[in-house]
CSV table of C-alpha atoms in Angstrom, one decimal:
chain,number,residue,atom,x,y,z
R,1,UNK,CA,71.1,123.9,107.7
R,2,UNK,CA,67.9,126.5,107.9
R,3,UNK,CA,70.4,129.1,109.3
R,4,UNK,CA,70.5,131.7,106.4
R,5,UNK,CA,67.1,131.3,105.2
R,6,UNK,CA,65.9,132.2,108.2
R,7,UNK,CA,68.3,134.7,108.8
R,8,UNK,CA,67.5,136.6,105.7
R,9,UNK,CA,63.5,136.2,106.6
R,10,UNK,CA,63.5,137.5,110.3
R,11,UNK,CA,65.8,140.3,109.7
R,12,UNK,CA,63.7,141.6,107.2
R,13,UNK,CA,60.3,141.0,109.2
R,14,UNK,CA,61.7,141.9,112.9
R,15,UNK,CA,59.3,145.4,113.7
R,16,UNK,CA,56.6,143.5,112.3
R,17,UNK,CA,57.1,140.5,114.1
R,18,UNK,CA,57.7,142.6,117.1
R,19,UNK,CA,54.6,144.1,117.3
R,20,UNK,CA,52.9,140.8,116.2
R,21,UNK,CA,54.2,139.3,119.7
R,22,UNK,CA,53.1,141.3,122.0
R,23,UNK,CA,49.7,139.4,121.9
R,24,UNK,CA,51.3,135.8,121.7
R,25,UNK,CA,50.6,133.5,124.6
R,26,UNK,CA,50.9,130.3,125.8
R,27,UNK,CA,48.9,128.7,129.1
R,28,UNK,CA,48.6,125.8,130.7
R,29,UNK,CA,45.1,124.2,131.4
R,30,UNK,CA,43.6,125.4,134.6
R,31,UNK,CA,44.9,124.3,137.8
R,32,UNK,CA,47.9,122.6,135.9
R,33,UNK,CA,51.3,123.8,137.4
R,34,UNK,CA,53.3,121.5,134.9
R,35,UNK,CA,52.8,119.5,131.8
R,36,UNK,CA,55.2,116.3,130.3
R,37,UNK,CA,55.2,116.4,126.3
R,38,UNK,CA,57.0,113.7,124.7
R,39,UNK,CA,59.6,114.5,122.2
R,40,UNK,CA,61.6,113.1,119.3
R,41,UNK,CA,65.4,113.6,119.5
R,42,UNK,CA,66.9,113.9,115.9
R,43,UNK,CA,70.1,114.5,114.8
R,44,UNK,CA,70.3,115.9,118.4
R,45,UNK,CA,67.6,118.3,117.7
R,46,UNK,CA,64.7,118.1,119.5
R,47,UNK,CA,61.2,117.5,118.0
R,48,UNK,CA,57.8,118.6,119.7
R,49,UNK,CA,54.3,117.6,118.2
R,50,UNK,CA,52.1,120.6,117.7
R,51,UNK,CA,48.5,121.5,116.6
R,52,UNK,CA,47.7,124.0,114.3
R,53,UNK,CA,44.5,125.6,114.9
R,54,UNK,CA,42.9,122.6,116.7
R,55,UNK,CA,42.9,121.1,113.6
R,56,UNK,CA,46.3,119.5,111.9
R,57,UNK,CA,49.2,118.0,114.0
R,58,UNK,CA,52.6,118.6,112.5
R,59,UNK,CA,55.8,118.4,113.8
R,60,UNK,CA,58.6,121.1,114.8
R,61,UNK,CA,61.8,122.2,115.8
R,62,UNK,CA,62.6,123.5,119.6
R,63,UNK,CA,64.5,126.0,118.8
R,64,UNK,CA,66.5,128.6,121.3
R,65,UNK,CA,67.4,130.4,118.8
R,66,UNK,CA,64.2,131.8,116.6
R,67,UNK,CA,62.1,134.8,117.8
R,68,UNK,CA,58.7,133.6,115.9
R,69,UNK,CA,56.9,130.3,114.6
R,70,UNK,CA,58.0,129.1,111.6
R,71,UNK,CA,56.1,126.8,109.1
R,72,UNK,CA,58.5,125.5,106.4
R,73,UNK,CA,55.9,124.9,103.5
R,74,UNK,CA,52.6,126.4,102.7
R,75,UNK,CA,50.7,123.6,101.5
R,76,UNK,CA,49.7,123.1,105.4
R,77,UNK,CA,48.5,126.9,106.1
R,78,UNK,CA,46.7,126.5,102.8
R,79,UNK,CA,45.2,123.8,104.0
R,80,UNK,CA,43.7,125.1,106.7
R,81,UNK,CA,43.0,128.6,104.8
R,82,UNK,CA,45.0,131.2,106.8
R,83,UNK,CA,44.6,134.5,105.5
R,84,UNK,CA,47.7,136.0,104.3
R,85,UNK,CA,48.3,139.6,105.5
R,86,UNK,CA,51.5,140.4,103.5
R,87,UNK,CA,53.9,138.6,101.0
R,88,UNK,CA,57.6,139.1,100.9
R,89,UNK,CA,60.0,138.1,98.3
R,90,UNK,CA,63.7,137.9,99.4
R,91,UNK,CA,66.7,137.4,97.2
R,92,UNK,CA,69.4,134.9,98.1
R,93,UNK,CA,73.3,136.3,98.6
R,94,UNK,CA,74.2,136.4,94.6
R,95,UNK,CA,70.5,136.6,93.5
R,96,UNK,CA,70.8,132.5,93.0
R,97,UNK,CA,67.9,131.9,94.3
R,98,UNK,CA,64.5,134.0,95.3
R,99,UNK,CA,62.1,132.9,97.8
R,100,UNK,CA,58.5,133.6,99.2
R,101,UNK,CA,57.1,134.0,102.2
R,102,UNK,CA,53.8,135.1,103.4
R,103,UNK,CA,52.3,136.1,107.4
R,104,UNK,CA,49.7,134.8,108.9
R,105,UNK,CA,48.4,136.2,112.3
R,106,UNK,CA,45.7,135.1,115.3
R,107,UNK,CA,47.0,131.5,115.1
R,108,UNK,CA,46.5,128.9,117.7
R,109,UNK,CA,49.3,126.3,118.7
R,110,UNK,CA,48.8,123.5,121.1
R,111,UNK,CA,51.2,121.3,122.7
R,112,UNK,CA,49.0,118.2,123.4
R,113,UNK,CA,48.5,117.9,126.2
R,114,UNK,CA,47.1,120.3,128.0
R,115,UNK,CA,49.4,123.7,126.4
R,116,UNK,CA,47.5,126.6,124.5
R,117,UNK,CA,48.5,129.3,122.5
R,118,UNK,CA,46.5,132.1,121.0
R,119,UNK,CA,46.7,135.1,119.2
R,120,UNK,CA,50.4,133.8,117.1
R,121,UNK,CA,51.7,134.9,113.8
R,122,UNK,CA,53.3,132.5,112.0
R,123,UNK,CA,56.1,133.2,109.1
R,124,UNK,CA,55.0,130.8,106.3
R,125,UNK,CA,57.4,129.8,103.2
R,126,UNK,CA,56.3,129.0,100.2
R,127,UNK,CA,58.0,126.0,100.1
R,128,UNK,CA,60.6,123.8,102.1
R,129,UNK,CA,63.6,125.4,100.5
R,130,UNK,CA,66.1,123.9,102.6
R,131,UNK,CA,64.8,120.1,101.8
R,132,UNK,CA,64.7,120.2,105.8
R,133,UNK,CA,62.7,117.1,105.8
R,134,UNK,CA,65.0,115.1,103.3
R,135,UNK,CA,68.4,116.4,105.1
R,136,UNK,CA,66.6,115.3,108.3
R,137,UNK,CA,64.6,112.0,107.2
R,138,UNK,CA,62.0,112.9,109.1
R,139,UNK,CA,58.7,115.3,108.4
R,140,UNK,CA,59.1,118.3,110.6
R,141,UNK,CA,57.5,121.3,109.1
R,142,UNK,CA,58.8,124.1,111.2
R,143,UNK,CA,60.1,125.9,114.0
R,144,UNK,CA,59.0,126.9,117.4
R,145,UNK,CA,61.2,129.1,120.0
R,146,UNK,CA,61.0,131.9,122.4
R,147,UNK,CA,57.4,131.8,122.7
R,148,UNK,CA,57.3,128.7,124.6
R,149,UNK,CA,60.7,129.7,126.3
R,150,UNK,CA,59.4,132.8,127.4
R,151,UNK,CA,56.7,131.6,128.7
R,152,UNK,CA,57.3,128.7,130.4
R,153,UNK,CA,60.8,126.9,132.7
R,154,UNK,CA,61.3,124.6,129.7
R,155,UNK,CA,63.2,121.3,130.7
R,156,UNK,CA,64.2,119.1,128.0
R,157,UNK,CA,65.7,115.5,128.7
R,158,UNK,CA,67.0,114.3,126.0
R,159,UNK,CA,67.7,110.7,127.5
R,160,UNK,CA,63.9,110.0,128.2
R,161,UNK,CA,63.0,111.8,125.4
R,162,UNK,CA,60.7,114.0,127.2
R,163,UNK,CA,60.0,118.0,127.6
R,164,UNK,CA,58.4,119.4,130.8
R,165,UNK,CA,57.1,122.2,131.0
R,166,UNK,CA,56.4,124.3,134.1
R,167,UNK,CA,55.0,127.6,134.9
R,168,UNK,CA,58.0,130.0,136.4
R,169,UNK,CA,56.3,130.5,139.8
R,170,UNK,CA,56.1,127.1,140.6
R,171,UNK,CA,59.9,126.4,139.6
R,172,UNK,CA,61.7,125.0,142.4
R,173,UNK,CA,65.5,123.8,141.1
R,174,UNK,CA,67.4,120.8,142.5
R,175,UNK,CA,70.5,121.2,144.1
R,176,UNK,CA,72.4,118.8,142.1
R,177,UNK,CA,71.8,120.8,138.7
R,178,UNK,CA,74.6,123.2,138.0
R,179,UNK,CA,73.2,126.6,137.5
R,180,UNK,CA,74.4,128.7,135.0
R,181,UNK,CA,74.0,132.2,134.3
R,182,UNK,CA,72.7,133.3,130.7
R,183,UNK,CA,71.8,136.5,129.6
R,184,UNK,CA,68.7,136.8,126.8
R,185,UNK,CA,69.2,139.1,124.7
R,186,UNK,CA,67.1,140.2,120.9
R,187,UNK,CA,65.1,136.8,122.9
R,188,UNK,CA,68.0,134.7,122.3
R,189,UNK,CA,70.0,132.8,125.5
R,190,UNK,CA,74.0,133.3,125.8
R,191,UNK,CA,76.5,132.8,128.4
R,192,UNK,CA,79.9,133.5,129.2
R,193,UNK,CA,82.7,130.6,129.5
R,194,UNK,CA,86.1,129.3,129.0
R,195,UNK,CA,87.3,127.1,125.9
R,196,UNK,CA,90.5,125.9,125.9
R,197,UNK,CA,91.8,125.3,122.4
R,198,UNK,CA,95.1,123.9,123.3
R,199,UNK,CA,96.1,122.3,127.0
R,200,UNK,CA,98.4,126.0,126.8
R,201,UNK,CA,95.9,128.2,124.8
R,202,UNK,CA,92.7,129.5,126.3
R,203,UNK,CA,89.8,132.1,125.1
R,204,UNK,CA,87.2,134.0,127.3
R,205,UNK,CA,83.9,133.7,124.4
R,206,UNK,CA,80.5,134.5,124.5
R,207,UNK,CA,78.2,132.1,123.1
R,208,UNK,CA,74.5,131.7,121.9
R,209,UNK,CA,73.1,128.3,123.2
R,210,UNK,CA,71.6,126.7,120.5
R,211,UNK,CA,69.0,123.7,120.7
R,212,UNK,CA,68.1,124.2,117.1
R,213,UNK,CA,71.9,123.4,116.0
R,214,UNK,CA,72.6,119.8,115.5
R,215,UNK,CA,76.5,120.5,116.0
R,216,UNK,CA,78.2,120.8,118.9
R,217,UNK,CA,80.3,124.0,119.0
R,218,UNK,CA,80.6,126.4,116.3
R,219,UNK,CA,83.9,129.1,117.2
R,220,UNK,CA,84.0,131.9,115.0
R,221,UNK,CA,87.7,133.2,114.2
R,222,UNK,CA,86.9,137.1,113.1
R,223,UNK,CA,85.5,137.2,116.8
R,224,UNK,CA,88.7,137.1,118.8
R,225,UNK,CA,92.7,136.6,117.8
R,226,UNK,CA,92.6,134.1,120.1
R,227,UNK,CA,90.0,132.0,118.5
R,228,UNK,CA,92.5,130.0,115.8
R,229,UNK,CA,91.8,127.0,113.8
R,230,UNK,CA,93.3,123.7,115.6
R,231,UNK,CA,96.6,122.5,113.2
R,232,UNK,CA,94.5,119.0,112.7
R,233,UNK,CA,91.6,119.9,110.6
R,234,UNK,CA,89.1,119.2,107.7
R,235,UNK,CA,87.4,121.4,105.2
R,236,UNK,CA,83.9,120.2,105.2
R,237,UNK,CA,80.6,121.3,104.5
R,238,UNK,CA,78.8,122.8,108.0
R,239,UNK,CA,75.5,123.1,106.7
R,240,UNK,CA,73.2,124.6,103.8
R,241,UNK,CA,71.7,127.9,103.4
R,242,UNK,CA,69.0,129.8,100.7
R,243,UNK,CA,73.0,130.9,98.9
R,244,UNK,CA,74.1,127.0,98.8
R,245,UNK,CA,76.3,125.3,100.8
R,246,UNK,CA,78.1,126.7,104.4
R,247,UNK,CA,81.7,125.7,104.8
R,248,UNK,CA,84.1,125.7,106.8
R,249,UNK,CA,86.9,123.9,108.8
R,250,UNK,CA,86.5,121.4,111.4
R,251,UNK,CA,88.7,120.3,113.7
R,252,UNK,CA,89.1,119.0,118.0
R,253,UNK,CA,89.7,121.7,120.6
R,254,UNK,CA,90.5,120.9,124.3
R,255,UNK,CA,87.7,121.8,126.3
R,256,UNK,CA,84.9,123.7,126.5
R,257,UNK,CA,83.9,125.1,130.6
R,258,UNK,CA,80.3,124.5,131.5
R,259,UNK,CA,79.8,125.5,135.0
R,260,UNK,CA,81.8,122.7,136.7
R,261,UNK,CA,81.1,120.5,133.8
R,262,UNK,CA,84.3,120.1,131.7
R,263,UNK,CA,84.1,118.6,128.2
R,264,UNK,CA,86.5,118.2,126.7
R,265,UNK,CA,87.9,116.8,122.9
R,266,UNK,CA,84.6,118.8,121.4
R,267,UNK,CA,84.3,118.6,117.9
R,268,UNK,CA,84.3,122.5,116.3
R,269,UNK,CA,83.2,124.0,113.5
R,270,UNK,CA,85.2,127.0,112.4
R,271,UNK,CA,82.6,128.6,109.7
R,272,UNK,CA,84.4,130.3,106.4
R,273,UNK,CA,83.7,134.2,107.1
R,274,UNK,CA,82.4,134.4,103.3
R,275,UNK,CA,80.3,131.5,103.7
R,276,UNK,CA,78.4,131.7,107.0
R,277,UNK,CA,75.7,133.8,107.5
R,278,UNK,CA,73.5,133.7,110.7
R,279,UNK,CA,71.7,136.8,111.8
R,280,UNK,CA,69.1,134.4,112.7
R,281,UNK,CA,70.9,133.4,116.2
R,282,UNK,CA,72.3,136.6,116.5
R,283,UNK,CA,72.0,140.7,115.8
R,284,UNK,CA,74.2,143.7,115.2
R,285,UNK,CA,73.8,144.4,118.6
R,286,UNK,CA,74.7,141.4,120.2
R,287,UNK,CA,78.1,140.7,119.7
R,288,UNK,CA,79.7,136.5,120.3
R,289,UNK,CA,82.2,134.1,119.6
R,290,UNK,CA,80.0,131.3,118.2
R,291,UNK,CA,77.5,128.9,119.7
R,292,UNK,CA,77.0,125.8,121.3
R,293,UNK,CA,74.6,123.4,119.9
R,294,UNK,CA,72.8,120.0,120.4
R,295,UNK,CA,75.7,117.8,120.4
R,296,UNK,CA,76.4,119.2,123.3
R,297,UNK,CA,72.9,120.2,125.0
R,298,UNK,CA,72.5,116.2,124.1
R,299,UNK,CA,74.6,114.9,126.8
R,300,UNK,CA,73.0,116.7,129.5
R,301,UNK,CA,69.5,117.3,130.9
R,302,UNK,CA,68.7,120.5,130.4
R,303,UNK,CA,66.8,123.2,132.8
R,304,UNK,CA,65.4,126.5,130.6
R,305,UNK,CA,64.9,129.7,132.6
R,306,UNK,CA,64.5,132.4,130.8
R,307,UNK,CA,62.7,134.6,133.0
R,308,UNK,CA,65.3,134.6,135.5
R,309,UNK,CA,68.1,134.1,133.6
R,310,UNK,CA,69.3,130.9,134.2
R,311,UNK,CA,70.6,127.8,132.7
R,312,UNK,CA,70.9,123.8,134.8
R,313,UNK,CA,72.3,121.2,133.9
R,314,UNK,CA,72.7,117.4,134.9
R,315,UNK,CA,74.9,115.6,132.7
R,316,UNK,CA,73.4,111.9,131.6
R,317,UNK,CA,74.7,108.9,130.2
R,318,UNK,CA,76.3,110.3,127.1
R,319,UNK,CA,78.5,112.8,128.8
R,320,UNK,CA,81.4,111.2,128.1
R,321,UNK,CA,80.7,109.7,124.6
R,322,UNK,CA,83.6,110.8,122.2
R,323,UNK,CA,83.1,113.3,119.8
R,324,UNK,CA,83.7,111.9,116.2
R,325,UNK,CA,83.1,113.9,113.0
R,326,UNK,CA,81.5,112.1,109.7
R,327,UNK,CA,83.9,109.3,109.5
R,328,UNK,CA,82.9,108.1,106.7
R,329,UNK,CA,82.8,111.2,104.6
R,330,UNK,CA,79.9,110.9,103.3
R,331,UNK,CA,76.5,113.4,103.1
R,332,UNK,CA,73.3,111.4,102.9
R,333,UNK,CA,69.7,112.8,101.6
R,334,UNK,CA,66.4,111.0,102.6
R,335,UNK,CA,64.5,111.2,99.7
R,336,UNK,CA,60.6,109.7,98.2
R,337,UNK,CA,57.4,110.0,100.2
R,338,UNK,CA,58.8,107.8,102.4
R,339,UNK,CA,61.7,108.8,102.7
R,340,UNK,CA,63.6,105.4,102.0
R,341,UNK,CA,65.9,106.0,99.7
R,342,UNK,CA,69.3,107.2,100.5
R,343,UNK,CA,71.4,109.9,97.9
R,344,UNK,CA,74.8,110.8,98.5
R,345,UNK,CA,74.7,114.2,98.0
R,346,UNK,CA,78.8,115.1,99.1
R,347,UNK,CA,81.8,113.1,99.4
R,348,UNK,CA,84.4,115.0,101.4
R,349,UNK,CA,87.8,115.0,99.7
R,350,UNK,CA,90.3,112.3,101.0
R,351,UNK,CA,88.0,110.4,103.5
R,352,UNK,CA,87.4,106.9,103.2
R,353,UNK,CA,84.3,107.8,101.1
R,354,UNK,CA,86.2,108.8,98.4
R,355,UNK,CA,89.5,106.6,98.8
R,356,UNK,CA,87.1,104.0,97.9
R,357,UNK,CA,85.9,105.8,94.5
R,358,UNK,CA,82.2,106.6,95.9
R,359,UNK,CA,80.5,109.9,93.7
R,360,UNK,CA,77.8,112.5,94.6
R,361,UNK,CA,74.2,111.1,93.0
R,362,UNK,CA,75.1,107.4,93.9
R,363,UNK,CA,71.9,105.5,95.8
R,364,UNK,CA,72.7,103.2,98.6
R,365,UNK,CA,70.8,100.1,98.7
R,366,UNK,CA,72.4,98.0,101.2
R,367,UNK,CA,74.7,98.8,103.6
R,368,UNK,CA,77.1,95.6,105.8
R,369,UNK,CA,73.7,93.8,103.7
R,370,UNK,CA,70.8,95.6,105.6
R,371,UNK,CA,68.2,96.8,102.5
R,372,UNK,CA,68.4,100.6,102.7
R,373,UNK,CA,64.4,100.1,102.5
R,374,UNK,CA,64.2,99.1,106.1
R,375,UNK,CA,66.1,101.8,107.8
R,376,UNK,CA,65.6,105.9,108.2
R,377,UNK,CA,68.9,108.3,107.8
R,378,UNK,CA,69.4,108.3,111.3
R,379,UNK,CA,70.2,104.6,111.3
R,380,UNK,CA,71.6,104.7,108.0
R,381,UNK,CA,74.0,107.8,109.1
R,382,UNK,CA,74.7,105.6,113.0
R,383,UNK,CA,76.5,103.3,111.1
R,384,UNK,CA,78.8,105.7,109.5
R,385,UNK,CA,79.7,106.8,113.4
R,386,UNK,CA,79.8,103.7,114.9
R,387,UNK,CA,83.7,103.5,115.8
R,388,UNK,CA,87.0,104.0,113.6
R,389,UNK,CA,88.3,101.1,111.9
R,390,UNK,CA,84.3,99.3,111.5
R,391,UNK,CA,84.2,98.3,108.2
R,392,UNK,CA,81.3,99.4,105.6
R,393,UNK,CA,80.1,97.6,103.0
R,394,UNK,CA,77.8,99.3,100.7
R,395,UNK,CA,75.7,98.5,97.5
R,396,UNK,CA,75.3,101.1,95.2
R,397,UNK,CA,72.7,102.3,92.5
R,398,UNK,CA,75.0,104.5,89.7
R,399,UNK,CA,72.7,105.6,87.0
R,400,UNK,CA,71.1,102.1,86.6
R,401,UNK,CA,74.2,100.2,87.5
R,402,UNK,CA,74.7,98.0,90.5
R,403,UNK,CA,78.2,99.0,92.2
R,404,UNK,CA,79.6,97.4,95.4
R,405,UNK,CA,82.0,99.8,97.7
R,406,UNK,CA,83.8,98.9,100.9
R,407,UNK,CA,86.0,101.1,103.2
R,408,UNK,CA,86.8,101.2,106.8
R,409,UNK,CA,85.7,104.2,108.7
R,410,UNK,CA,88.4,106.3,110.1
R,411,UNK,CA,88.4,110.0,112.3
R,412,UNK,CA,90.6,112.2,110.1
R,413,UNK,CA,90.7,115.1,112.9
């Protein structure tokens, strides 16, 4: 979802960010080897607590994937009055849209507890153009990345909902993990593997590992002839950009080869060349096959070594969960200061969604007779995944009007 927003911004910024890094810095406390920072897992992204300047606690995005800090929405630098040293103005593809975006430099970020960082600049927008809060239904106000991962053997276990971090010298890995080898390259991790898109048909791809993606594999078809669109698909919406919408197809390959991990049905996203855009997790110089993301990263506990190079993994509870896709069909928005009330904001063609005559702007307020009021979008958007054939009941709001809808949820792919 913040993929070409970003994309646009860091592209534009890089030298300048470049040479804003080289006094960046992260430490642990003295005579601490190791710190344990709990973490919120949304939408299988992962979300740290941070400090800004010792002074106001927000929330961001661990993300493999970004080179510099990002804060979403000025209102909290402003808050804290960061100077500004330059302003930027970007044009969305098509000159839809134009956005701002300001640097700030000599920034502090702490992890509480006990993780410092001096000397940072942040890229601040002017605004939360993306809605990433409402998409998310949580308040997360930016992005944090190589940094930390640079810094630090970053271990993220999504099942305790926990990160550790530990200082590379004092790394010791367990023999049970499987170790994988990455390569980082423009500061972003990839690896080398085997996906099988039929039981017969196999491709040799390079891919950027993601923890900033909620998907689970993304496969992009320019890349390699090999690389072909399953016969069994959906066109969908993948995510949302500063241009509009990403989309793309969607459909179930094989297996994807992690070490000696083998996972297979994966859900994969097969972006539209004219619509994706994502020089953010990439560069002209690196050249891949697609990525793999959080759906993924999820089911595993996962072992960050960037300074040697090195991936592990230990697979937990939800390895073997099956991959569904949206069965309902339907794209929800948290909206309000709250963020209790539920828009449908898409209805893919032909799912149950729209068999059952369900339209973009309609409002849930109950759904199987639970008030909307009492849950967030990630509960609200579990029951649309619970398991095909579960019937949904859903009270609607339609400009004023009190609708009721019901369908049964079904995996098209």
């Amino acid at each position: 979802m913040i993929r070409k927003l970003l994309s646009l911004l860091l592209l534009a910024f890089f030298p300048y960010f470049l040479q804003a890094q080289q006094v960046l810095g992260f430490t642990l406390q003295p005579g601490r080897n190791r710190v344990k920072i709990p973490i919120e897992v949304n939408n299988n992204l992962v979300i740290i607590p941070v400090v800004i300047n010792g002074q106001l606690p927000l929330r961001f995005i661990l993300d493999t994937g970004v080179r510099t800090a990002i804060l979403t929405e000025k209102i909290f630098s402003d808050i804290l009055n960061l100077t500004y040293t330059r302003k930027y103005t970007v044009g969305g593809p098509g000159a839809n849209k134009v956005i701002h975006a300001y640097v700030t430099n000599n920034v502090s970020i702490d992890l509480p507890p006990g993780v410092h960082g001096e000397g940072h600049a942040l890229l601040v927008l002017e605004e939360d153009y993306l809605e990433l809060r409402n998409y998310l239904g949580a308040d997360v106000h930016g992005v944090l990345g190589y940094e930390l991962f640079s810094r630090f053997i970053v271990q993220i276990d999504y099942e305790r909902k926990e990160m550790i971090l530990i200082r590379p010298d004092k790394f010791r890995p367990r023999k049970r993990q499987q170790k994988i080898k990455i390569s980082v390259e423009d500061t972003k991790p990839y690896f080398v593997t085997t996906v099988s898109m039929t039981d017969s048909s196999t491709c040799h791809t390079k891919l950027l590992i993601d923890s900033g993606a909620s998907h689970g594999l993304i496969l992009e078809p320019d890349s390699n002839d090999t690389i072909k669109v399953p016969r069994t698909f959906v066109k969908s919406i993948i995510g949302r950009g500063l241009g509009g919408v990403i989309t793309g197809k969607i459909g179930r390959i094989s297996s994807i080869s992690l070490g000696k991990y083998n996972v297979h049905n994966v859900i994969a996203n097969f972006p539209d060349p004219n619509s994706y855009m994502d020089t953010l997790k990439t560069s002209r110089s690196v050249q891949r096959n697609g990525a793999v993301g959080g759906e993924i990263l999820s089911r595993f506990k996962v072992t960050f070594d960037f300074p040697r190079e090195y991936i592990y993994l230990k697979r937990n509870a939800a390895y073997k969960k099956r991959f569904y896709y949206n069965m309902s069909g339907l794209t929800l928005k948290a909206k309000g200061s709250r963020l209790e009330n539920f828009e449908i904001t898409d209805v893919r063609e032909h799912s149950p969604g729209d068999d059952a005559g369900i339209l973009p702007g309609d409002l849930i307020m109950k759904i199987n007779g639970i008030p909307a009021t009492s849950l967030d979008l990630n509960q609200m958007n579990a029951f649309f995944n619970l398991r095909p054939g579960k019937r949904i009941s859903l009270d609607l709001n339609r400009n004023g009007e009190r609708l009721k809808k019901e369908f049964r949820l079904a995996s098209q792919i």
